[in-house]
Coordinates of C-alpha atoms and ligand atoms in Angstrom, one line a residue:
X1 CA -1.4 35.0 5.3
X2 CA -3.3 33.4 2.5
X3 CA -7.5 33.0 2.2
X4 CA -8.3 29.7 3.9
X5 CA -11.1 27.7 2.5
X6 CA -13.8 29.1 5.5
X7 CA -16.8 29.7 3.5
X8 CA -18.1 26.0 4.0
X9 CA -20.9 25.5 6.6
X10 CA -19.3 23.2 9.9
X11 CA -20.1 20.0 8.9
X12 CA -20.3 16.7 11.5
X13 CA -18.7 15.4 13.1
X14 CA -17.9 17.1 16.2
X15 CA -15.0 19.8 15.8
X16 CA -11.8 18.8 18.0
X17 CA -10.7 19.5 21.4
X18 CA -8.7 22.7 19.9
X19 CA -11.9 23.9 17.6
X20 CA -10.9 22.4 14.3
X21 CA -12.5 20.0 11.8
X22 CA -11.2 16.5 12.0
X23 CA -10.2 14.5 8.6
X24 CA -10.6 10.7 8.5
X25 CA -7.5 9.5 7.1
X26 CA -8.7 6.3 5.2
X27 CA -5.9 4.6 3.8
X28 CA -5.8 1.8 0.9
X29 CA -2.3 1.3 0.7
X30 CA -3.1 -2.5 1.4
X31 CA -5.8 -2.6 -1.4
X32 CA -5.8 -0.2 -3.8
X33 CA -2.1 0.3 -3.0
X34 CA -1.1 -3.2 -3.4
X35 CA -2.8 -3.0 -6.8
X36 CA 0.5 -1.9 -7.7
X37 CA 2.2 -4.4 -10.0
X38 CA 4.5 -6.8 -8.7
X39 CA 3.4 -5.2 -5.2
X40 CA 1.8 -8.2 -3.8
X41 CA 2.6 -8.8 -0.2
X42 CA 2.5 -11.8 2.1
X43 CA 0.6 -12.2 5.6
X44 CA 3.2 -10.8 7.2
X45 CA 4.3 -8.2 5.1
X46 CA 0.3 -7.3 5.8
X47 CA 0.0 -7.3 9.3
X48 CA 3.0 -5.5 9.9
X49 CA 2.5 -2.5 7.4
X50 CA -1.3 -2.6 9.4
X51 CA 0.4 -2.3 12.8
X52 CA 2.7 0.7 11.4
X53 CA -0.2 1.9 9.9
X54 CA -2.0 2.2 13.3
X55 CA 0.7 3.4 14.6
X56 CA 0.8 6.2 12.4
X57 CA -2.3 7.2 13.6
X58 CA -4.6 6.3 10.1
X59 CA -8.5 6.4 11.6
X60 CA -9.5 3.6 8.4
X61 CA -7.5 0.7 7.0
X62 CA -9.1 -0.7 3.9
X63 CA -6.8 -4.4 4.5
X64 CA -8.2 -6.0 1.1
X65 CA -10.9 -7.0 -1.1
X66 CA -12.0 -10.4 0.7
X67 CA -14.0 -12.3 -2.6
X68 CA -10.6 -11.7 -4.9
X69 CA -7.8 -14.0 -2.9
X70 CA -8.1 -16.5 0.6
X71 CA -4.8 -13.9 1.0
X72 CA -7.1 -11.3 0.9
X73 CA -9.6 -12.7 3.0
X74 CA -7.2 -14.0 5.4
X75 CA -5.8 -10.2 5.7
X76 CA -8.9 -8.4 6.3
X77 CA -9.7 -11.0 9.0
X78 CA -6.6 -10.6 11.2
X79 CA -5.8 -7.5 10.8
X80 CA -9.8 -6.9 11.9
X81 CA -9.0 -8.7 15.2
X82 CA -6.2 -7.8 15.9
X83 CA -6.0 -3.7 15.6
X84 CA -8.0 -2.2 18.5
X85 CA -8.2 1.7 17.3
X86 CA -8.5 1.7 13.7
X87 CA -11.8 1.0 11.5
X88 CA -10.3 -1.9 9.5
X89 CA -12.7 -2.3 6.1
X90 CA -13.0 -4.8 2.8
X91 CA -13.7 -4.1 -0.4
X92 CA -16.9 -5.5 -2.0
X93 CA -18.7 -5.0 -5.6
X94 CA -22.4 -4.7 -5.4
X95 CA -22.8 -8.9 -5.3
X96 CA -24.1 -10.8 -3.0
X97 CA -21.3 -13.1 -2.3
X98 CA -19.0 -10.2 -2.2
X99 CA -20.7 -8.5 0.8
X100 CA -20.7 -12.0 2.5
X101 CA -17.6 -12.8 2.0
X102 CA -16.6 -9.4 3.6
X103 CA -18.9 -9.5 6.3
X104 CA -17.6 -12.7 6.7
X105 CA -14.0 -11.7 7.2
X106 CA -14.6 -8.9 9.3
X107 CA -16.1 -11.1 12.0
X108 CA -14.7 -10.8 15.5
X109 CA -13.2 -7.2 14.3
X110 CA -13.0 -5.0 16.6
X111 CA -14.2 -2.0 14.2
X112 CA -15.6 -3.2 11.2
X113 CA -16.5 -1.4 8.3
X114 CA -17.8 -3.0 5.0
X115 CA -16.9 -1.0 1.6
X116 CA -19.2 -1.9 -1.3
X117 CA -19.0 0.3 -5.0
X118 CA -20.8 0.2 -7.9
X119 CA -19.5 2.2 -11.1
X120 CA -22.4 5.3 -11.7
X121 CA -21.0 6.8 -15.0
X122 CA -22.3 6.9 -18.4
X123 CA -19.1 5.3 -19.6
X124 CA -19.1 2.5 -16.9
X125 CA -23.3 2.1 -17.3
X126 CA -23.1 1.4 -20.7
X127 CA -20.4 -0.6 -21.7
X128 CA -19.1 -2.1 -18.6
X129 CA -22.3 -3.1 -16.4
X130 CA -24.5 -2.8 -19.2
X131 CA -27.8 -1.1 -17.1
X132 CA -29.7 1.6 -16.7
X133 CA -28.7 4.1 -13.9
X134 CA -32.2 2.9 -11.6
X135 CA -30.9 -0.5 -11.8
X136 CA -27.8 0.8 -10.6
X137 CA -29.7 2.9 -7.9
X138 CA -31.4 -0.4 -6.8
X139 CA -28.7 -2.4 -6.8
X140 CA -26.6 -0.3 -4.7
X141 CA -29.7 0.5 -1.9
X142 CA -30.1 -3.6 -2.1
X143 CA -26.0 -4.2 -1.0
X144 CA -25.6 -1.5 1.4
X145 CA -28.6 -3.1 3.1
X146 CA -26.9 -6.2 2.4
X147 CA -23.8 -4.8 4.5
X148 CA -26.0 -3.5 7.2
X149 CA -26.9 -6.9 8.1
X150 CA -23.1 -7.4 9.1
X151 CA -21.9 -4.2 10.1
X152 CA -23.3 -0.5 11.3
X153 CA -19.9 1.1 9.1
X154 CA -21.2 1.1 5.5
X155 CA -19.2 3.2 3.2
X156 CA -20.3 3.2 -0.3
X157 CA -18.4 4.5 -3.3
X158 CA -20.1 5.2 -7.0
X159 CA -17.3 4.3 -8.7
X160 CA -16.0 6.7 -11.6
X161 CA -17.8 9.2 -9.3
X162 CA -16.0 12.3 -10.7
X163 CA -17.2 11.6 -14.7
X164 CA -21.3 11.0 -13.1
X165 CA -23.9 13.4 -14.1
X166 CA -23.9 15.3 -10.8
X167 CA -27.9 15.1 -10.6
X168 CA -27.2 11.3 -10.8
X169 CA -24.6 11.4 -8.3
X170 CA -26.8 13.2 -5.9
X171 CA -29.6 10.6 -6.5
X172 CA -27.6 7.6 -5.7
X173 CA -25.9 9.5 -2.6
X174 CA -29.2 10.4 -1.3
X175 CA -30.9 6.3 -2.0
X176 CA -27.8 5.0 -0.3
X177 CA -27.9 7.4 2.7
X178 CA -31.5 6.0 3.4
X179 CA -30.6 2.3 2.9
X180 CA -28.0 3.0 5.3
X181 CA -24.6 3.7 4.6
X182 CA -22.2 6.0 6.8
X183 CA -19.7 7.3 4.4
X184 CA -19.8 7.8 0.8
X185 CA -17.0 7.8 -1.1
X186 CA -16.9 10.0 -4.7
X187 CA -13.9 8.4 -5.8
X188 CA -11.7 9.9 -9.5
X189 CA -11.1 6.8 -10.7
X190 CA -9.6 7.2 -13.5
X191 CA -7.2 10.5 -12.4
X192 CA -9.3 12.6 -14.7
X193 CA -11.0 15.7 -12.5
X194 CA -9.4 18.9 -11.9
X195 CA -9.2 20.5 -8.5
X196 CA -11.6 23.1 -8.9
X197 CA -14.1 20.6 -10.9
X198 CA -13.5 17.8 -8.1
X199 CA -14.3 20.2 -4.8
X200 CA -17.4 21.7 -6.7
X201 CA -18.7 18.0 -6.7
X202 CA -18.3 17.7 -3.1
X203 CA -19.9 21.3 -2.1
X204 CA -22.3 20.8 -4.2
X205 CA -23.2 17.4 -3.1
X206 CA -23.8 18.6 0.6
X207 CA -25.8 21.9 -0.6
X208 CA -28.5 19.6 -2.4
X209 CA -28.3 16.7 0.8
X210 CA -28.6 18.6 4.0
X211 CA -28.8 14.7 6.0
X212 CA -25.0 14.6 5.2
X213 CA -24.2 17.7 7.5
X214 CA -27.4 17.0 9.9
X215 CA -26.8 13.3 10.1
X216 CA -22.5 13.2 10.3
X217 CA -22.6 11.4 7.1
X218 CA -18.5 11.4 5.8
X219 CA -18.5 12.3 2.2
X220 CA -15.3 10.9 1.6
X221 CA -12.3 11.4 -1.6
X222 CA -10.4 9.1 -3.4
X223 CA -7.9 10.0 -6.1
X224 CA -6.1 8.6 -8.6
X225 CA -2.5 10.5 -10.1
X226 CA -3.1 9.7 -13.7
X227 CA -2.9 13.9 -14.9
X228 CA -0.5 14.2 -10.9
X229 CA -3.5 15.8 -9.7
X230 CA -4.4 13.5 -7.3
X231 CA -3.1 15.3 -3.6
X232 CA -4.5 19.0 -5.4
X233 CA -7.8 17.1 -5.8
X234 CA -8.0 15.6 -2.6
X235 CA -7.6 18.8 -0.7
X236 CA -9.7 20.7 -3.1
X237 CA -12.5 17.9 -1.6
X238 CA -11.6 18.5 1.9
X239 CA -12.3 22.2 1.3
X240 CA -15.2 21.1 -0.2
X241 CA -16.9 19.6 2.6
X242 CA -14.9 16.0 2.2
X243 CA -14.0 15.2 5.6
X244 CA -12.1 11.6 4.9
X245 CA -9.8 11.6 2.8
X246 CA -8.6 7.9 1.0
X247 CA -4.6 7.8 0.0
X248 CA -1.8 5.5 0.3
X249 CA 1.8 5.2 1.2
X250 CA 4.3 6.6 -1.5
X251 CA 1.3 7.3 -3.7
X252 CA 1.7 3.5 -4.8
X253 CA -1.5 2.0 -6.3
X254 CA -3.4 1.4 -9.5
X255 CA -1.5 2.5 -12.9
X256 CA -0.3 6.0 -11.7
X257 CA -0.9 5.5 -8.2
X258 CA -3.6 7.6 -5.5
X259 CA -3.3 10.4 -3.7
X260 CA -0.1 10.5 -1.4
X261 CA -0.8 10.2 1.9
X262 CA 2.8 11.9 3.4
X263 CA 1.9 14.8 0.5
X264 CA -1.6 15.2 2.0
X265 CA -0.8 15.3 5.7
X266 CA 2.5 17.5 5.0
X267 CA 0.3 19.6 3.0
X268 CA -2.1 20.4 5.6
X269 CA 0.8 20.5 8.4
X270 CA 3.1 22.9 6.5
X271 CA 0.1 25.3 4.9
X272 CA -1.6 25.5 8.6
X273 CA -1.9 29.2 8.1
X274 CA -4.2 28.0 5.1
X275 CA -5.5 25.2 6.4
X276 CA -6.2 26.2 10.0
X277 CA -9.5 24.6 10.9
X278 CA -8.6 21.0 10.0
X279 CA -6.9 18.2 11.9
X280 CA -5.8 14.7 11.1
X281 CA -4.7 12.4 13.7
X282 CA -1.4 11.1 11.9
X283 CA 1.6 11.4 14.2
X284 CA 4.4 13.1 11.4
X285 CA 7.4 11.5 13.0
X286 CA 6.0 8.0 11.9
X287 CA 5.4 9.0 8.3
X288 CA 9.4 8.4 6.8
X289 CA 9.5 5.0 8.9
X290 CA 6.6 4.0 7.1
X291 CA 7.4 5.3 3.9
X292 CA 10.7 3.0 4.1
X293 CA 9.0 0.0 5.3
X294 CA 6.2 0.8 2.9
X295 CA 9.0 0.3 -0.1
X296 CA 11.0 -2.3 1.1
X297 CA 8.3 -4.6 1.6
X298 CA 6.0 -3.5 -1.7
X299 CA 9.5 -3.5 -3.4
X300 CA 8.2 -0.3 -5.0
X301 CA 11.6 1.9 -4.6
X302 CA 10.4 5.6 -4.0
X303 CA 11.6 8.1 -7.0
X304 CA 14.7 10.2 -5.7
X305 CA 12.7 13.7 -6.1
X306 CA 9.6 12.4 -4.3
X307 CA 7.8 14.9 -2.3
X308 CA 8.4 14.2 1.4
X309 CA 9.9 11.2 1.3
X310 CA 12.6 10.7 -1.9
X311 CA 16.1 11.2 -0.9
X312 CA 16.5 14.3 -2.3
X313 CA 13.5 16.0 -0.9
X314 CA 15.2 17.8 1.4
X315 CA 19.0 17.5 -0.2
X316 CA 20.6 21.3 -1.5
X317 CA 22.8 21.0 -4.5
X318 CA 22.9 24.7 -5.6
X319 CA 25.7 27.0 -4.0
X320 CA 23.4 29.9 -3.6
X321 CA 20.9 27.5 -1.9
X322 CA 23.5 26.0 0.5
X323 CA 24.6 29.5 1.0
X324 CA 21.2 30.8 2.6
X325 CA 20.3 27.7 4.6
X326 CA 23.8 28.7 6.6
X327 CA 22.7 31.7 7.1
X328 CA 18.6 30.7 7.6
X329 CA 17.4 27.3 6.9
X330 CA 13.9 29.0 6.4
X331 CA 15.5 30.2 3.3
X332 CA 14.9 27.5 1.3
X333 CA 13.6 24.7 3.4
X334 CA 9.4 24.8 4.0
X335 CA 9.9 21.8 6.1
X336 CA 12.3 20.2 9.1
X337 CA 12.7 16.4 8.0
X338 CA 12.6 15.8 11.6
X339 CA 9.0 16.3 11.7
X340 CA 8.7 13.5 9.7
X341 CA 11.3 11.2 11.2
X342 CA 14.0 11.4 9.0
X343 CA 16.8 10.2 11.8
X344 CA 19.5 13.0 12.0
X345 CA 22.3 10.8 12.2
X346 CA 22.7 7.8 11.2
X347 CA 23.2 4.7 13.6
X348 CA 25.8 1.7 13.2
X349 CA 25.4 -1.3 14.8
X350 CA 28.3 -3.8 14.6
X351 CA 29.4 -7.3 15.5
X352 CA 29.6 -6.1 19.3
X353 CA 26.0 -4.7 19.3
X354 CA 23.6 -7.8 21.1
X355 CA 20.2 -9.0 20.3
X356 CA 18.9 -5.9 22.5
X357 CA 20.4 -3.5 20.8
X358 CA 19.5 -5.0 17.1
X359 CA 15.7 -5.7 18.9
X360 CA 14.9 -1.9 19.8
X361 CA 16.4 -1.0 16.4
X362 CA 14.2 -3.2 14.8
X363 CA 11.6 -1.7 16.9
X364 CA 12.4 1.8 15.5
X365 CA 12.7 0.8 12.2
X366 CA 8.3 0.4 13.0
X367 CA 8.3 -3.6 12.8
X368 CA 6.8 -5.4 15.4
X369 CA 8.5 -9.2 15.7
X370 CA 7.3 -12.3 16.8
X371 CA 10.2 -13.6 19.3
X372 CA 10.9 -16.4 16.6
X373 CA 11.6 -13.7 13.5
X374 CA 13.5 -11.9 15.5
X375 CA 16.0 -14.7 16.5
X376 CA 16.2 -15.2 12.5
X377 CA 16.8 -11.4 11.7
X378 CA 19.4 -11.8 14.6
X379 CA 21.3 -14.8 13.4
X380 CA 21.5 -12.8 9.7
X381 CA 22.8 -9.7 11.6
X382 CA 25.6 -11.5 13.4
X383 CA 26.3 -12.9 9.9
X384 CA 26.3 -9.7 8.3
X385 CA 28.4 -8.1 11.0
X386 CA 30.9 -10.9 10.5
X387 CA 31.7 -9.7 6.8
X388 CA 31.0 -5.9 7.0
X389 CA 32.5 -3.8 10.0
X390 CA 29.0 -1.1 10.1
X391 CA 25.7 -1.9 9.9
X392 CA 23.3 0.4 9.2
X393 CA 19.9 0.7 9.1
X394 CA 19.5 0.3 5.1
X395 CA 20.9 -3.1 6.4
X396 CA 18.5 -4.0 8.9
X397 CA 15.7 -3.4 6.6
X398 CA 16.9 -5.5 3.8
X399 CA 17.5 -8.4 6.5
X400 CA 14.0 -7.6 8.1
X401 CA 12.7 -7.5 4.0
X402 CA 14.0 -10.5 2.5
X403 CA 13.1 -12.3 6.4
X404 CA 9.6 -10.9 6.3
X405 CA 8.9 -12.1 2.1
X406 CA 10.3 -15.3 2.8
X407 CA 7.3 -16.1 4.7
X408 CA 6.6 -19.6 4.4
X409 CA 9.6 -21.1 2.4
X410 CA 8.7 -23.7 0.2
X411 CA 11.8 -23.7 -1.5
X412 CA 15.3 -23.0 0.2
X413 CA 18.5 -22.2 -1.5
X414 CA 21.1 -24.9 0.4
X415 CA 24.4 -24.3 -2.0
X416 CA 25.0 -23.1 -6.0
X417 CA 28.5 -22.9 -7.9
X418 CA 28.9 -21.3 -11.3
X419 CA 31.4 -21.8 -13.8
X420 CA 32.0 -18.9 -16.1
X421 CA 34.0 -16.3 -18.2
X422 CA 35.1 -15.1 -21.3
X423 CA 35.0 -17.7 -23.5
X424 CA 33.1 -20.0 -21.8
X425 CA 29.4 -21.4 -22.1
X426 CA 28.3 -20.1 -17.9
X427 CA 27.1 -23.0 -16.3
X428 CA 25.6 -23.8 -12.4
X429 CA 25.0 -26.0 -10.4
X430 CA 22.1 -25.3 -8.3
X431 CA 21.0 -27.4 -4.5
X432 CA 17.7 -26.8 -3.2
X433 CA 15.6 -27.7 -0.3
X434 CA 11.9 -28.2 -0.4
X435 CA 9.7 -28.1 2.3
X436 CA 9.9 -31.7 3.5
X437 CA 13.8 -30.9 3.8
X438 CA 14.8 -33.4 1.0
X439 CA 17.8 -31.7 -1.6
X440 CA 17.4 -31.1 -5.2
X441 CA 20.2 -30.7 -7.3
X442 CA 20.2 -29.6 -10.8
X443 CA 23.0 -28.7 -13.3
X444 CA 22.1 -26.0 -16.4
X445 CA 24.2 -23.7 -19.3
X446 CA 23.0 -20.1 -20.0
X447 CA 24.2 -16.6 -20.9
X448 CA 25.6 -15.9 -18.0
X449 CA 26.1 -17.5 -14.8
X450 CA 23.0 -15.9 -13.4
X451 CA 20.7 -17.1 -16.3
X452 CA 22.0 -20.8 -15.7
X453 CA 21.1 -20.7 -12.2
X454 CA 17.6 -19.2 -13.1
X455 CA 17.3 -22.1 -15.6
X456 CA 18.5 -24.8 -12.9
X457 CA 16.1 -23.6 -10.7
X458 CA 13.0 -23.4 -12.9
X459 CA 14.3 -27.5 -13.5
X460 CA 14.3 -28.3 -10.2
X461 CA 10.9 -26.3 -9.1
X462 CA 8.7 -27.0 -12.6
X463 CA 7.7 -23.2 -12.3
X464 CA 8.4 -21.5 -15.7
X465 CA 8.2 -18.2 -15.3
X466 CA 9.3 -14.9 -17.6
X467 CA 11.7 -12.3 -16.0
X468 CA 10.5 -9.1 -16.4
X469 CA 12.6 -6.9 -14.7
X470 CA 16.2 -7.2 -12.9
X471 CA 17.6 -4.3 -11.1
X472 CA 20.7 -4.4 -8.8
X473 CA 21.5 -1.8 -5.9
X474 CA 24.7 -1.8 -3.3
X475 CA 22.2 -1.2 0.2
X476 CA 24.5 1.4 2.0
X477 CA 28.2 2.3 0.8
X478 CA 31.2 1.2 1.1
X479 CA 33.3 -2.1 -0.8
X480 CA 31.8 -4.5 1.7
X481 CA 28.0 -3.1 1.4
X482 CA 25.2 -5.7 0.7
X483 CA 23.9 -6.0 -2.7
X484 CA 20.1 -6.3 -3.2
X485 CA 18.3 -8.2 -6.4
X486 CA 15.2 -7.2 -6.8
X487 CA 13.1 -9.0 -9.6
X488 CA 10.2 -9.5 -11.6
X489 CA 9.2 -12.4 -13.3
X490 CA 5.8 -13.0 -15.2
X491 CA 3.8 -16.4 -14.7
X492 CA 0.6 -16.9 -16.4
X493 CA -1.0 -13.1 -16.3
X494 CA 0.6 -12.6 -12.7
X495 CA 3.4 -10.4 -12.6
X496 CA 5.3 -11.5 -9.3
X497 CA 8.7 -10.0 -7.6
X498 CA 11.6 -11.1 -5.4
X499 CA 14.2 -9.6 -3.6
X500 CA 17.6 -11.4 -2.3
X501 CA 20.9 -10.0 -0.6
X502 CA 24.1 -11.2 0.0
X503 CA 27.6 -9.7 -0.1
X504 CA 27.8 -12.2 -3.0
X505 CA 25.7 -10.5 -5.8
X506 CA 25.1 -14.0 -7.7
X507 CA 24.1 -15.6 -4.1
X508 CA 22.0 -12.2 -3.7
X509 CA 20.5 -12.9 -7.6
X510 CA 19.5 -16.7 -7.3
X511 CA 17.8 -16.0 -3.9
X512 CA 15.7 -13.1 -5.5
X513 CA 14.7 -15.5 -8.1
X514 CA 13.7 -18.2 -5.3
X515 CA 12.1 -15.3 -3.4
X516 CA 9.1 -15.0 -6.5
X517 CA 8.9 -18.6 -6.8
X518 CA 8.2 -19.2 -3.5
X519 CA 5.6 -15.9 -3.9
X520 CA 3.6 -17.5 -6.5
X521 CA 3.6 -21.2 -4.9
X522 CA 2.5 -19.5 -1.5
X523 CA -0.2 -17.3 -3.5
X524 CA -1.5 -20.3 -5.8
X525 CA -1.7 -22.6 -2.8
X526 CA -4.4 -19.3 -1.5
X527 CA -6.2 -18.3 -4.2
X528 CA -9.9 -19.7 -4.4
X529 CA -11.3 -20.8 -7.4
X530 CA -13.8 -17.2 -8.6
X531 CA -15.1 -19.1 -12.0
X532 CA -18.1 -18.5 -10.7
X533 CA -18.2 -15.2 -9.3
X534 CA -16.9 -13.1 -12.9
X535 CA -19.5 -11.1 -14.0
X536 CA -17.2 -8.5 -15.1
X537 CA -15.8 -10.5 -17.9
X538 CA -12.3 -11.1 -16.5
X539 CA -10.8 -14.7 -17.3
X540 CA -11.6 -17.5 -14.5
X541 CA -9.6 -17.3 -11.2
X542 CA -9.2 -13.5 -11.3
X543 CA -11.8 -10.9 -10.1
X544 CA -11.9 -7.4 -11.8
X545 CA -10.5 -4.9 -9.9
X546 CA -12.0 -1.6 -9.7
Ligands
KIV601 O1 -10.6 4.1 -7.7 C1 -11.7 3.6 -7.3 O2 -12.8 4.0 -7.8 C2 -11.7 2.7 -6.3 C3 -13.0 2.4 -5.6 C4 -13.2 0.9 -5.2 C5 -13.2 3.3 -4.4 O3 -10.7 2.2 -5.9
ZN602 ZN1 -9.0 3.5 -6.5

């Protein structure tokens, strides 16, 4: 058995029932996460990756970062209300009308928690905010008061943490622990610390602040992947002293992504010889159904050779590999998928299966459906079942994707027909409906029959847009499988994506195309005017992210 980390002091909280040190699991997968680009996600893409996330058993949901989007706000708000055992928290710079605006949409939540940062580096103090460290100090004491005025959950993050003088650190930990906050977040934001560098900051941190251990303040992690440090980091803070620990789903997020949350948890699980005193309260079988739902609504597919999760994670190509998990699977397998949830076998539903049948699927797939969703996903079942003999679960999740992004349509594909070959100039015809149900046709040439429809359809809607990325998948096997379109198209600075499926890989194409249209309509029709809240320097209607 290997040295566990035991040399730390016991910190509060209160150890578990069994003895051991419980980890927050704080996850950003909606915020940070959804940074991502071309990850944005509708309302009800939102709520239901918050109800799996529940579900999983994640103790904090960061839901958004209220002042950048009415999306955002929106989010943070009703997935506030409506989760009963999570802390659901939003994101807020050290502004005034930041922390209003989240204390604001975290009203009527049933555990609120406001988030506020403020970047504490040398770096980030002199060339982005442009002051001295004190007027950093006072401005972060002056917000998380500002916070405590709507909520008792403060956490508070000195942004670039990991590249701050540690005295400095210290200081600002220490002012912001008196004015009030709960957690405090040292987050690596730009992926730069080194494990042994990153839990030194941590232990050292609580040695110089005894309030943290005497008080049950969290000192909390957040990593970025940028040097694919970012799990080795995180755990290097929990043996630190960090008892919550920020991640995401799939590692998606800014540039190269945060800290895995499947990687962490696994990690902890699978070394518990190592990591014997801790305990999280994620239920493992829930972590691959979250994983999948995670990517099919982000549109972020997972890498193949993705710890945990990929597809290959727990495949064995080699001979001599296959040979000795015969004989002991132990051998060359650390981990049973099972105790994630990856299903043993797979199961077909067919034109025969009923609504019931489809409904608990659907149900184990981790989506939670209003009765009117699922009579749409049912009517595209019986659809799909009519062309394709077995339908599989890959299948239900591209019905329950491309049902859950539609959101509100404001355009809908009625009918197309293309004309081409070798030879020929491609040309479409393209008939949509808008949302007052009237039907716009439109005729157009192109290089293909796909790029006619896309120029048909940027006729009819008046949205120009750049396409960025096209990518084309068969969803399960087989002659009759579905094809899937995902794509990304630029407009303005906003990088947007859409996925469509069909049997009918043009049908599948145009409807992806429709999909991102109807994205940025729906998105423009939410964003609020922030001219006058950029004090970052970022170009009107946008607010910096951190
Ligand atoms: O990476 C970062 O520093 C952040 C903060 C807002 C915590 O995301
Ligand atoms: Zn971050």
């Amino acid at each position: 058995m290997s040295d566990s980390p035991e040399t730390q002091t016991s910190q509060a909280p209160e150890p578990t029932s069994r003895g051991r040190t419980p980890i927050r699991i704080f996850d950003t997968t909606l915020r940070d996460g959804e940074q991502s680009p071309g990850a944005s996600l509708n309302h009800t893409e939102k709520m239901e990756i918050a109800r799996q996330l529940e579900a999983l058993g994640v103790d904090v949901i960061e839901a958004g970062f209220p002042i950048t989007s009415q999306g955002d706000f929106e989010a943070v708000n009703a997935i506030g209300k409506e989760l009963k055992r999570a802390i659901v928290t939003g994101l807020a710079r050290c502004v005034p009308r930041d922390i209003d605006r989240a204390g604001e949409a975290l009203k009527g939540a049933n555990n609120p928690r406001i988030h506020v940062f403020c970047a504490t580096s040398r770096i980030h103090r002199e060339h982005k905010l442009k002051k001295a460290f004190e007027e950093i100090v006072h401005l972060s004491i002056d917000s998380v008061k500002r916070a405590r005025q709507f909520v008792e959950d403060v956490e508070f993050s000195p942004e670039d943490g990991s590249r701050t003088e540690l005295n400095y650190l210290v200081d600002v930990t220490a002012a912001v622990i008196e004015a009030g906050a709960t957690t405090i977040n040292i987050p690596d934001t730009v992926g730069y610390a080194v494990p042994e560098e990153y839990g030194h900051i941590f232990s050292y941190v609580r040695e110089k602040l005894p309030q943290i251990d005497r008080d049950g303040i969290y000192l909390s992690a957040h990593c970025h992947d940028d040097l694919g440090l970012a799990v080795a980091n995180s755990l290097a803070a929990v043996a630190g002293g960090a008892r919550q620990v920020e991640c995401t789903i799939n590692g998606i997020g800014e540039r190269a992504g945060n800290a895995s949350l499947e990687e962490i948890i696994m990690a902890l699980r699978t070394r518990a010889d190592y990591y014997h005193q801790y305990e999280t309260n994620i239920v493992t079988k829930k972590i691959y159904p979250t994983s999948r739902m995670v990517s099919n609504l982000t549109g972020l597919h997972i890498q193949r050779n993705k710890a945990i999760v990929g597809e290959n994670a727990f495949a064995h190509e080699a001979g001599i590999h296959q040979d000795g998990m015969l004989k002991n699977r132990n051998t060359y397998e650390i981990m049973d998928p099972a105790t994630i949830g990856v299903p043993e076998s797979k199961l077909v539903l067919g034109k025969h299966s009923g609504r019931h049948a489809l409904s608990d699927r659907v149900t184990e797939l981790g989506y939670s459906l209003d009765v009117e969703t699922l009579d749409k996903v049912y009517e595209s079942f019986k659809a799909l079942a009519d062309k394709k003999k077995d339908v599989y679960d890959e299948d239900i999740e591209a019905i329950l994707d491309e049902q859950l992004e539609q959101g509100r349509r404001l355009w809908e594909l009625e009918r197309f027909q293309v004309t081409s070959g070798t030879g020929v100039i491609a040309t479409a015809t393209v008939v949509l409906r808008d949302s007052s149900g009237e039907e716009k046709t439109d005729a157009s040439t192109g290089d293909g029959p796909i790029d006619a429809c896309y120029s048909a359809i940027q006729r009819i809607t008046g949205v120009t847009v750049t396409l960025e990325d096209y990518q084309t998948r068969a969803v399960t096997g087989g002659k009759d499988a579905q094809g899937e379109v995902s794509v990304q198209v630029r407009h303005h600075d906003r990088k947007v994506r859409g996925r469509g499926l069909s049997t009918d890989v043009i049908e599948a194409a145009v409807k992806a195309y429709l999909a991102a249209i109807n994205r940025i309509k729906t998105t423009e029709e939410r964003e609020v005017d922030a001219t006058t809240l950029n004090d970052d320097g970022v170009p009107p209607g946008k607010v910096a992210q951190p």
